[in-house]
GROMACS .gro file of C-alpha atoms in nm:
model
  437
    1UNK     CA    1   0.000   0.000   0.000
    2UNK     CA    2   0.275   0.246   0.098
    3UNK     CA    3   0.465   0.152  -0.217
    4UNK     CA    4   0.162   0.243  -0.430
    5UNK     CA    5   0.123   0.576  -0.249
    6UNK     CA    6   0.493   0.657  -0.302
    7UNK     CA    7   0.460   0.567  -0.671
    8UNK     CA    8   0.161   0.800  -0.707
    9UNK     CA    9   0.326   1.091  -0.522
   10UNK     CA   10   0.648   1.053  -0.721
   11UNK     CA   11   0.454   1.131  -1.041
   12UNK     CA   12   0.459   1.510  -1.089
   13UNK     CA   13   0.168   1.505  -1.333
   14UNK     CA   14  -0.058   1.329  -1.082
   15UNK     CA   15   0.051   1.560  -0.796
   16UNK     CA   16  -0.033   1.862  -1.015
   17UNK     CA   17  -0.377   1.715  -1.091
   18UNK     CA   18  -0.436   1.660  -0.717
   19UNK     CA   19  -0.346   2.024  -0.644
   20UNK     CA   20  -0.578   2.146  -0.923
   21UNK     CA   21  -0.860   1.932  -0.780
   22UNK     CA   22  -0.811   2.075  -0.430
   23UNK     CA   23  -0.802   2.432  -0.566
   24UNK     CA   24  -1.129   2.386  -0.758
   25UNK     CA   25  -1.293   2.221  -0.455
   26UNK     CA   26  -1.192   2.523  -0.244
   27UNK     CA   27  -1.361   2.749  -0.500
   28UNK     CA   28  -1.676   2.538  -0.469
   29UNK     CA   29  -1.664   2.544  -0.087
   30UNK     CA   30  -1.618   2.922  -0.087
   31UNK     CA   31  -1.927   2.951  -0.309
   32UNK     CA   32  -2.140   2.771  -0.047
   33UNK     CA   33  -2.095   3.071   0.184
   34UNK     CA   34  -2.209   3.338  -0.065
   35UNK     CA   35  -2.575   3.408   0.023
   36UNK     CA   36  -2.852   3.464  -0.230
   37UNK     CA   37  -2.945   3.834  -0.255
   38UNK     CA   38  -3.242   3.945  -0.040
   39UNK     CA   39  -3.246   3.619   0.161
   40UNK     CA   40  -3.293   3.576   0.535
   41UNK     CA   41  -3.182   3.229   0.649
   42UNK     CA   42  -3.367   3.210   0.983
   43UNK     CA   43  -3.602   2.923   0.891
   44UNK     CA   44  -3.392   2.723   0.647
   45UNK     CA   45  -3.223   2.500   0.906
   46UNK     CA   46  -3.558   2.438   1.075
   47UNK     CA   47  -3.702   2.324   0.740
   48UNK     CA   48  -3.404   2.092   0.680
   49UNK     CA   49  -3.446   1.929   1.019
   50UNK     CA   50  -3.620   1.595   0.981
   51UNK     CA   51  -3.663   1.620   0.602
   52UNK     CA   52  -3.463   1.340   0.438
   53UNK     CA   53  -3.487   1.479   0.085
   54UNK     CA   54  -3.365   1.828   0.176
   55UNK     CA   55  -3.098   1.677   0.403
   56UNK     CA   56  -2.964   1.477   0.107
   57UNK     CA   57  -2.968   1.792  -0.108
   58UNK     CA   58  -2.784   1.979   0.166
   59UNK     CA   59  -2.517   1.707   0.188
   60UNK     CA   60  -2.471   1.709  -0.191
   61UNK     CA   61  -2.435   2.088  -0.188
   62UNK     CA   62  -2.167   2.084   0.083
   63UNK     CA   63  -2.392   2.275   0.324
   64UNK     CA   64  -2.488   2.528   0.055
   65UNK     CA   65  -2.861   2.468   0.104
   66UNK     CA   66  -2.845   2.523   0.482
   67UNK     CA   67  -2.655   2.847   0.417
   68UNK     CA   68  -2.899   2.929   0.135
   69UNK     CA   69  -2.606   3.023  -0.082
   70UNK     CA   70  -2.587   3.074  -0.459
   71UNK     CA   71  -2.474   2.708  -0.472
   72UNK     CA   72  -2.775   2.591  -0.268
   73UNK     CA   73  -2.844   2.294  -0.500
   74UNK     CA   74  -2.482   2.213  -0.576
   75UNK     CA   75  -2.434   1.926  -0.820
   76UNK     CA   76  -2.758   1.743  -0.731
   77UNK     CA   77  -2.955   1.864  -1.040
   78UNK     CA   78  -2.679   1.727  -1.265
   79UNK     CA   79  -2.688   1.390  -1.085
   80UNK     CA   80  -3.067   1.376  -1.124
   81UNK     CA   81  -3.042   1.474  -1.493
   82UNK     CA   82  -2.782   1.202  -1.554
   83UNK     CA   83  -3.013   0.939  -1.404
   84UNK     CA   84  -3.310   1.070  -1.606
   85UNK     CA   85  -3.113   1.058  -1.934
   86UNK     CA   86  -2.992   0.705  -1.855
   87UNK     CA   87  -3.351   0.593  -1.801
   88UNK     CA   88  -3.469   0.769  -2.118
   89UNK     CA   89  -3.224   0.553  -2.315
   90UNK     CA   90  -3.454   0.261  -2.235
   91UNK     CA   91  -3.761   0.423  -2.390
   92UNK     CA   92  -3.630   0.666  -2.656
   93UNK     CA   93  -3.468   0.484  -2.953
   94UNK     CA   94  -3.259   0.788  -3.053
   95UNK     CA   95  -3.103   0.809  -2.708
   96UNK     CA   96  -3.035   0.434  -2.714
   97UNK     CA   97  -2.870   0.474  -3.055
   98UNK     CA   98  -2.647   0.756  -2.925
   99UNK     CA   99  -2.552   0.542  -2.626
  100UNK     CA  100  -2.417   0.276  -2.864
  101UNK     CA  101  -2.223   0.519  -3.087
  102UNK     CA  102  -1.915   0.549  -2.863
  103UNK     CA  103  -1.752   0.883  -2.783
  104UNK     CA  104  -1.953   1.083  -3.039
  105UNK     CA  105  -2.286   0.955  -2.904
  106UNK     CA  106  -2.164   1.013  -2.548
  107UNK     CA  107  -2.100   1.381  -2.627
  108UNK     CA  108  -2.455   1.420  -2.760
  109UNK     CA  109  -2.599   1.260  -2.445
  110UNK     CA  110  -2.380   1.484  -2.227
  111UNK     CA  111  -2.517   1.789  -2.407
  112UNK     CA  112  -2.874   1.672  -2.347
  113UNK     CA  113  -2.786   1.603  -1.981
  114UNK     CA  114  -2.666   1.962  -1.937
  115UNK     CA  115  -2.989   2.104  -2.082
  116UNK     CA  116  -3.195   1.877  -1.855
  117UNK     CA  117  -2.978   1.987  -1.559
  118UNK     CA  118  -3.073   2.352  -1.610
  119UNK     CA  119  -3.443   2.265  -1.632
  120UNK     CA  120  -3.433   2.046  -1.318
  121UNK     CA  121  -3.229   2.307  -1.127
  122UNK     CA  122  -3.481   2.578  -1.213
  123UNK     CA  123  -3.777   2.359  -1.110
  124UNK     CA  124  -3.612   2.256  -0.781
  125UNK     CA  125  -3.513   2.615  -0.706
  126UNK     CA  126  -3.866   2.745  -0.774
  127UNK     CA  127  -4.019   2.472  -0.554
  128UNK     CA  128  -3.786   2.544  -0.263
  129UNK     CA  129  -3.813   2.924  -0.290
  130UNK     CA  130  -4.192   2.933  -0.327
  131UNK     CA  131  -4.232   2.671  -0.051
  132UNK     CA  132  -4.033   2.882   0.192
  133UNK     CA  133  -4.199   3.193   0.050
  134UNK     CA  134  -4.539   3.096   0.190
  135UNK     CA  135  -4.407   3.280   0.496
  136UNK     CA  136  -4.216   3.576   0.346
  137UNK     CA  137  -4.097   3.699   0.686
  138UNK     CA  138  -3.885   3.384   0.717
  139UNK     CA  139  -3.718   3.405   0.377
  140UNK     CA  140  -3.689   3.775   0.284
  141UNK     CA  141  -3.492   4.049   0.454
  142UNK     CA  142  -3.711   4.285   0.658
  143UNK     CA  143  -3.677   4.574   0.412
  144UNK     CA  144  -3.863   4.376   0.141
  145UNK     CA  145  -4.160   4.253   0.346
  146UNK     CA  146  -4.365   4.562   0.252
  147UNK     CA  147  -4.347   4.483  -0.122
  148UNK     CA  148  -4.613   4.209  -0.113
  149UNK     CA  149  -4.724   4.258  -0.474
  150UNK     CA  150  -4.373   4.187  -0.604
  151UNK     CA  151  -4.284   3.877  -0.400
  152UNK     CA  152  -4.321   3.651  -0.704
  153UNK     CA  153  -4.068   3.859  -0.902
  154UNK     CA  154  -3.815   3.838  -0.616
  155UNK     CA  155  -3.871   3.462  -0.581
  156UNK     CA  156  -3.816   3.401  -0.954
  157UNK     CA  157  -3.498   3.611  -0.940
  158UNK     CA  158  -3.371   3.401  -0.647
  159UNK     CA  159  -3.451   3.080  -0.836
  160UNK     CA  160  -3.258   3.203  -1.141
  161UNK     CA  161  -2.957   3.282  -0.919
  162UNK     CA  162  -2.968   2.929  -0.770
  163UNK     CA  163  -2.996   2.780  -1.122
  164UNK     CA  164  -2.691   2.980  -1.231
  165UNK     CA  165  -2.510   2.844  -0.926
  166UNK     CA  166  -2.590   2.488  -1.035
  167UNK     CA  167  -2.459   2.564  -1.386
  168UNK     CA  168  -2.140   2.703  -1.229
  169UNK     CA  169  -2.101   2.389  -1.015
  170UNK     CA  170  -2.148   2.172  -1.324
  171UNK     CA  171  -1.871   2.371  -1.496
  172UNK     CA  172  -1.639   2.323  -1.196
  173UNK     CA  173  -1.711   1.949  -1.202
  174UNK     CA  174  -1.624   1.939  -1.571
  175UNK     CA  175  -1.292   2.118  -1.501
  176UNK     CA  176  -1.207   1.863  -1.230
  177UNK     CA  177  -1.286   1.573  -1.463
  178UNK     CA  178  -1.069   1.716  -1.745
  179UNK     CA  179  -0.778   1.865  -1.550
  180UNK     CA  180  -0.794   1.707  -1.204
  181UNK     CA  181  -0.831   1.366  -1.044
  182UNK     CA  182  -1.140   1.148  -1.054
  183UNK     CA  183  -1.494   1.225  -1.163
  184UNK     CA  184  -1.571   1.592  -1.098
  185UNK     CA  185  -1.934   1.541  -0.988
  186UNK     CA  186  -1.840   1.264  -0.744
  187UNK     CA  187  -1.549   1.467  -0.604
  188UNK     CA  188  -1.773   1.769  -0.537
  189UNK     CA  189  -2.035   1.554  -0.363
  190UNK     CA  190  -1.767   1.381  -0.153
  191UNK     CA  191  -1.602   1.712  -0.063
  192UNK     CA  192  -1.937   1.848   0.054
  193UNK     CA  193  -2.003   1.542   0.271
  194UNK     CA  194  -1.649   1.528   0.413
  195UNK     CA  195  -1.669   1.895   0.511
  196UNK     CA  196  -1.965   1.809   0.737
  197UNK     CA  197  -1.778   1.535   0.930
  198UNK     CA  198  -1.614   1.779   1.179
  199UNK     CA  199  -1.965   1.904   1.264
  200UNK     CA  200  -2.066   1.547   1.350
  201UNK     CA  201  -1.779   1.504   1.598
  202UNK     CA  202  -1.844   1.850   1.745
  203UNK     CA  203  -2.211   1.760   1.800
  204UNK     CA  204  -2.111   1.428   1.960
  205UNK     CA  205  -1.860   1.602   2.188
  206UNK     CA  206  -2.114   1.862   2.298
  207UNK     CA  207  -2.374   1.592   2.366
  208UNK     CA  208  -2.160   1.345   2.562
  209UNK     CA  209  -1.841   1.525   2.672
  210UNK     CA  210  -1.975   1.871   2.749
  211UNK     CA  211  -2.185   1.984   3.044
  212UNK     CA  212  -2.355   1.641   3.061
  213UNK     CA  213  -2.025   1.451   3.099
  214UNK     CA  214  -2.057   1.127   3.296
  215UNK     CA  215  -1.898   0.783   3.282
  216UNK     CA  216  -2.202   0.650   3.095
  217UNK     CA  217  -2.189   0.933   2.839
  218UNK     CA  218  -1.817   0.867   2.782
  219UNK     CA  219  -1.903   0.502   2.713
  220UNK     CA  220  -2.181   0.605   2.472
  221UNK     CA  221  -1.945   0.845   2.294
  222UNK     CA  222  -1.687   0.568   2.243
  223UNK     CA  223  -1.962   0.326   2.133
  224UNK     CA  224  -2.087   0.568   1.862
  225UNK     CA  225  -1.729   0.613   1.733
  226UNK     CA  226  -1.679   0.234   1.723
  227UNK     CA  227  -2.007   0.196   1.531
  228UNK     CA  228  -1.894   0.461   1.283
  229UNK     CA  229  -1.558   0.288   1.224
  230UNK     CA  230  -1.729  -0.053   1.193
  231UNK     CA  231  -1.968   0.089   0.932
  232UNK     CA  232  -1.672   0.225   0.734
  233UNK     CA  233  -1.504  -0.117   0.727
  234UNK     CA  234  -1.833  -0.284   0.635
  235UNK     CA  235  -1.902  -0.045   0.346
  236UNK     CA  236  -1.543  -0.080   0.216
  237UNK     CA  237  -1.586  -0.459   0.208
  238UNK     CA  238  -1.927  -0.460   0.037
  239UNK     CA  239  -1.844  -0.181  -0.211
  240UNK     CA  240  -1.539  -0.378  -0.325
  241UNK     CA  241  -1.721  -0.714  -0.341
  242UNK     CA  242  -1.741  -0.851  -0.696
  243UNK     CA  243  -1.884  -1.176  -0.836
  244UNK     CA  244  -1.674  -1.292  -1.131
  245UNK     CA  245  -1.857  -1.502  -1.389
  246UNK     CA  246  -1.598  -1.717  -1.577
  247UNK     CA  247  -1.592  -1.693  -1.957
  248UNK     CA  248  -1.410  -1.914  -2.208
  249UNK     CA  249  -1.343  -1.860  -2.578
  250UNK     CA  250  -1.403  -2.135  -2.833
  251UNK     CA  251  -1.111  -2.027  -3.055
  252UNK     CA  252  -0.849  -2.039  -2.778
  253UNK     CA  253  -0.614  -2.334  -2.746
  254UNK     CA  254  -0.629  -2.573  -2.454
  255UNK     CA  255  -0.440  -2.445  -2.151
  256UNK     CA  256  -0.498  -2.078  -2.229
  257UNK     CA  257  -0.687  -1.890  -1.961
  258UNK     CA  258  -1.024  -1.734  -2.033
  259UNK     CA  259  -1.159  -1.416  -1.880
  260UNK     CA  260  -1.452  -1.325  -1.657
  261UNK     CA  261  -1.749  -1.088  -1.630
  262UNK     CA  262  -1.724  -0.883  -1.307
  263UNK     CA  263  -2.057  -0.810  -1.138
  264UNK     CA  264  -2.045  -0.574  -0.840
  265UNK     CA  265  -2.248  -0.676  -0.537
  266UNK     CA  266  -2.389  -0.323  -0.524
  267UNK     CA  267  -2.397  -0.227  -0.892
  268UNK     CA  268  -2.677   0.026  -0.828
  269UNK     CA  269  -2.454   0.219  -0.582
  270UNK     CA  270  -2.641   0.484  -0.379
  271UNK     CA  271  -2.911   0.556  -0.642
  272UNK     CA  272  -3.188   0.335  -0.486
  273UNK     CA  273  -3.155   0.507  -0.147
  274UNK     CA  274  -3.165   0.854  -0.306
  275UNK     CA  275  -3.473   0.767  -0.513
  276UNK     CA  276  -3.649   0.609  -0.215
  277UNK     CA  277  -3.568   0.907   0.010
  278UNK     CA  278  -3.693   1.148  -0.255
  279UNK     CA  279  -4.028   0.969  -0.301
  280UNK     CA  280  -4.078   0.939   0.076
  281UNK     CA  281  -3.990   1.303   0.143
  282UNK     CA  282  -4.190   1.484  -0.126
  283UNK     CA  283  -4.537   1.419   0.032
  284UNK     CA  284  -4.411   1.525   0.377
  285UNK     CA  285  -4.253   1.838   0.230
  286UNK     CA  286  -4.586   1.931   0.066
  287UNK     CA  287  -4.768   1.879   0.398
  288UNK     CA  288  -4.511   2.097   0.576
  289UNK     CA  289  -4.543   2.373   0.317
  290UNK     CA  290  -4.924   2.380   0.339
  291UNK     CA  291  -4.897   2.437   0.715
  292UNK     CA  292  -5.097   2.126   0.811
  293UNK     CA  293  -5.004   1.949   1.136
  294UNK     CA  294  -5.028   1.582   1.233
  295UNK     CA  295  -5.248   1.666   1.532
  296UNK     CA  296  -5.475   1.908   1.347
  297UNK     CA  297  -5.538   1.726   1.019
  298UNK     CA  298  -5.633   1.364   0.943
  299UNK     CA  299  -5.472   1.394   0.598
  300UNK     CA  300  -5.142   1.507   0.751
  301UNK     CA  301  -5.169   1.228   1.011
  302UNK     CA  302  -5.204   0.953   0.749
  303UNK     CA  303  -4.933   1.104   0.531
  304UNK     CA  304  -4.706   1.097   0.837
  305UNK     CA  305  -4.795   0.732   0.906
  306UNK     CA  306  -4.728   0.621   0.547
  307UNK     CA  307  -4.432   0.836   0.444
  308UNK     CA  308  -4.244   0.912   0.767
  309UNK     CA  309  -3.954   0.675   0.845
  310UNK     CA  310  -4.023   0.725   1.215
  311UNK     CA  311  -4.333   0.501   1.183
  312UNK     CA  312  -4.350   0.124   1.104
  313UNK     CA  313  -4.554   0.168   0.781
  314UNK     CA  314  -4.314   0.436   0.658
  315UNK     CA  315  -4.011   0.218   0.732
  316UNK     CA  316  -4.169  -0.078   0.549
  317UNK     CA  317  -4.246   0.138   0.243
  318UNK     CA  318  -3.891   0.278   0.253
  319UNK     CA  319  -3.745  -0.075   0.250
  320UNK     CA  320  -3.973  -0.183  -0.039
  321UNK     CA  321  -3.871   0.120  -0.246
  322UNK     CA  322  -3.498   0.060  -0.187
  323UNK     CA  323  -3.527  -0.305  -0.292
  324UNK     CA  324  -3.738  -0.217  -0.598
  325UNK     CA  325  -3.495   0.052  -0.721
  326UNK     CA  326  -3.197  -0.175  -0.648
  327UNK     CA  327  -3.330  -0.437  -0.891
  328UNK     CA  328  -3.452  -0.180  -1.142
  329UNK     CA  329  -3.125   0.012  -1.162
  330UNK     CA  330  -2.900  -0.298  -1.146
  331UNK     CA  331  -3.074  -0.462  -1.442
  332UNK     CA  332  -3.061  -0.129  -1.625
  333UNK     CA  333  -2.685  -0.100  -1.565
  334UNK     CA  334  -2.610  -0.465  -1.643
  335UNK     CA  335  -2.819  -0.604  -1.930
  336UNK     CA  336  -2.792  -0.988  -1.933
  337UNK     CA  337  -2.943  -1.006  -2.285
  338UNK     CA  338  -2.685  -0.766  -2.428
  339UNK     CA  339  -2.396  -0.941  -2.250
  340UNK     CA  340  -2.510  -1.282  -2.377
  341UNK     CA  341  -2.540  -1.151  -2.734
  342UNK     CA  342  -2.191  -0.998  -2.719
  343UNK     CA  343  -2.045  -1.322  -2.584
  344UNK     CA  344  -2.206  -1.518  -2.869
  345UNK     CA  345  -2.067  -1.276  -3.130
  346UNK     CA  346  -1.717  -1.311  -2.982
  347UNK     CA  347  -1.731  -1.689  -2.977
  348UNK     CA  348  -1.732  -1.694  -2.597
  349UNK     CA  349  -1.944  -1.890  -2.351
  350UNK     CA  350  -1.996  -1.953  -1.980
  351UNK     CA  351  -1.869  -2.305  -1.893
  352UNK     CA  352  -2.160  -2.546  -1.859
  353UNK     CA  353  -2.411  -2.326  -2.043
  354UNK     CA  354  -2.491  -2.300  -2.412
  355UNK     CA  355  -2.458  -1.963  -2.589
  356UNK     CA  356  -2.781  -1.776  -2.643
  357UNK     CA  357  -3.092  -1.818  -2.432
  358UNK     CA  358  -2.935  -2.050  -2.174
  359UNK     CA  359  -2.654  -1.799  -2.110
  360UNK     CA  360  -2.908  -1.514  -2.077
  361UNK     CA  361  -3.105  -1.708  -1.815
  362UNK     CA  362  -2.791  -1.794  -1.618
  363UNK     CA  363  -2.665  -1.433  -1.620
  364UNK     CA  364  -3.010  -1.310  -1.512
  365UNK     CA  365  -3.018  -1.560  -1.224
  366UNK     CA  366  -2.668  -1.463  -1.113
  367UNK     CA  367  -2.747  -1.090  -1.127
  368UNK     CA  368  -3.073  -1.150  -0.938
  369UNK     CA  369  -2.895  -1.333  -0.654
  370UNK     CA  370  -2.621  -1.069  -0.632
  371UNK     CA  371  -2.871  -0.782  -0.638
  372UNK     CA  372  -3.079  -0.949  -0.366
  373UNK     CA  373  -2.775  -0.949  -0.134
  374UNK     CA  374  -2.684  -0.596  -0.246
  375UNK     CA  375  -3.035  -0.464  -0.181
  376UNK     CA  376  -3.036  -0.615   0.171
  377UNK     CA  377  -2.697  -0.448   0.234
  378UNK     CA  378  -2.831  -0.112   0.107
  379UNK     CA  379  -3.146  -0.146   0.318
  380UNK     CA  380  -2.948  -0.215   0.636
  381UNK     CA  381  -2.714   0.074   0.561
  382UNK     CA  382  -3.009   0.309   0.502
  383UNK     CA  383  -3.187   0.199   0.822
  384UNK     CA  384  -2.880   0.217   1.050
  385UNK     CA  385  -2.902   0.600   1.091
  386UNK     CA  386  -3.270   0.570   1.186
  387UNK     CA  387  -3.203   0.285   1.432
  388UNK     CA  388  -2.899   0.459   1.588
  389UNK     CA  389  -3.093   0.785   1.621
  390UNK     CA  390  -3.376   0.609   1.807
  391UNK     CA  391  -3.142   0.394   2.020
  392UNK     CA  392  -2.925   0.686   2.137
  393UNK     CA  393  -3.210   0.935   2.164
  394UNK     CA  394  -3.074   1.191   1.918
  395UNK     CA  395  -3.286   1.500   1.855
  396UNK     CA  396  -3.383   1.595   1.497
  397UNK     CA  397  -3.097   1.847   1.479
  398UNK     CA  398  -2.847   1.593   1.619
  399UNK     CA  399  -2.966   1.324   1.374
  400UNK     CA  400  -2.900   1.561   1.087
  401UNK     CA  401  -2.537   1.608   1.198
  402UNK     CA  402  -2.460   1.259   1.331
  403UNK     CA  403  -2.491   1.018   1.039
  404UNK     CA  404  -2.379   0.662   1.117
  405UNK     CA  405  -2.413   0.485   0.782
  406UNK     CA  406  -2.652   0.607   0.515
  407UNK     CA  407  -2.589   0.741   0.166
  408UNK     CA  408  -2.301   0.967   0.269
  409UNK     CA  409  -2.076   0.679   0.370
  410UNK     CA  410  -2.137   0.488   0.044
  411UNK     CA  411  -2.057   0.796  -0.164
  412UNK     CA  412  -1.736   0.887   0.021
  413UNK     CA  413  -1.595   0.534   0.023
  414UNK     CA  414  -1.702   0.455  -0.335
  415UNK     CA  415  -1.541   0.776  -0.466
  416UNK     CA  416  -1.225   0.719  -0.257
  417UNK     CA  417  -1.180   0.365  -0.392
  418UNK     CA  418  -1.244   0.468  -0.754
  419UNK     CA  419  -1.018   0.776  -0.735
  420UNK     CA  420  -0.730   0.579  -0.582
  421UNK     CA  421  -0.764   0.317  -0.856
  422UNK     CA  422  -0.749   0.589  -1.123
  423UNK     CA  423  -0.437   0.742  -0.968
  424UNK     CA  424  -0.277   0.399  -0.936
  425UNK     CA  425  -0.354   0.316  -1.302
  426UNK     CA  426  -0.222   0.654  -1.419
  427UNK     CA  427   0.103   0.615  -1.224
  428UNK     CA  428   0.160   0.260  -1.352
  429UNK     CA  429   0.088   0.363  -1.713
  430UNK     CA  430   0.340   0.645  -1.681
  431UNK     CA  431   0.593   0.407  -1.531
  432UNK     CA  432   0.556   0.153  -1.814
  433UNK     CA  433   0.568   0.430  -2.071
  434UNK     CA  434   0.899   0.558  -1.934
  435UNK     CA  435   1.043   0.207  -1.927
  436UNK     CA  436   0.951   0.142  -2.292
  437UNK     CA  437   1.087   0.477  -2.408
   0.00000   0.00000   0.00000
């Protein structure tokens, strides 16, 4: 491990890319502290508290949403647009055709993704601004409260500023991808999440080691830290787990080794949890915006029972959605029919199975079994923050800061593993190149 790190750091080109990446991430972080004009942030943190969807958006924006900065949405609209365009490839023949055209088709899809990003960013910004704007005194500076007839103009202006911030973040991500290390979008998301980790330890220290310090609280503090470290090791193991399906080629001589088809245990990554959280949170956000309360409205009460993860029905629905999206996205990412057809064209086969339909069935069964384990892993990881919060008696504000497990951990570890592999590959390629020259 140390040898690989030394090899990477001895490569000047890679070190320069790392420095460029850090510089661009600092620019992004600075942007999360620039407030939107005319905004008063008094109620934003209260709105974020207990809302899974807005909490995810806040994590993706590096705290920009809580600060109500010009980068309030961060890179999240681009991530959503990317997922939408990927799904549209299944139903729009032209998109599917571009996806199979190589680099040229990829550029066309990227252009479409950017246009969709702007549209999604504008819609999300308008929803958030107008939702908060139902109580203007909590969103606008005092000097603007008297201009009631022009609130809608101010809100649209704010939404446009947030949309411009998302476009700027997308541009920064593109610069990181081209001139820095790793995938720009993933690096920005990870940087935003990592920047919130000190807040978690500060909150834990204040809760257990501050004025309420006792022997029991010291034990609980250590226990939470151990749980956090254990979750990190668990996620590293499962994110790196791969099932290799052996493949042999008919035209190879006896004794020559074949290859394999790698299938990740969690090929859907964090997407199922994000989708499930979004669907669960939207109804509760609407209820909150309308001003209805659980005690005062039967509609709000039943919405809370069905869509809140603090209730048994809500938890059950959350689990079902995660499992559904795990299978949906995994089979969208890995198409057994396409893999089987490609194997047949290349004169390859899976030992013990005939090319064609039999191979398709076997690949589908294998992917189903792997995805079943992966979906259970994702479900446990998504429920751990809820269970820990209940078990340790965290308040809503503390639960927002103290995240043991959840989507954040998957993103950070997944990006760290992928980025290190890219740096390792780049350093080895450079090393071989120098040797040959």
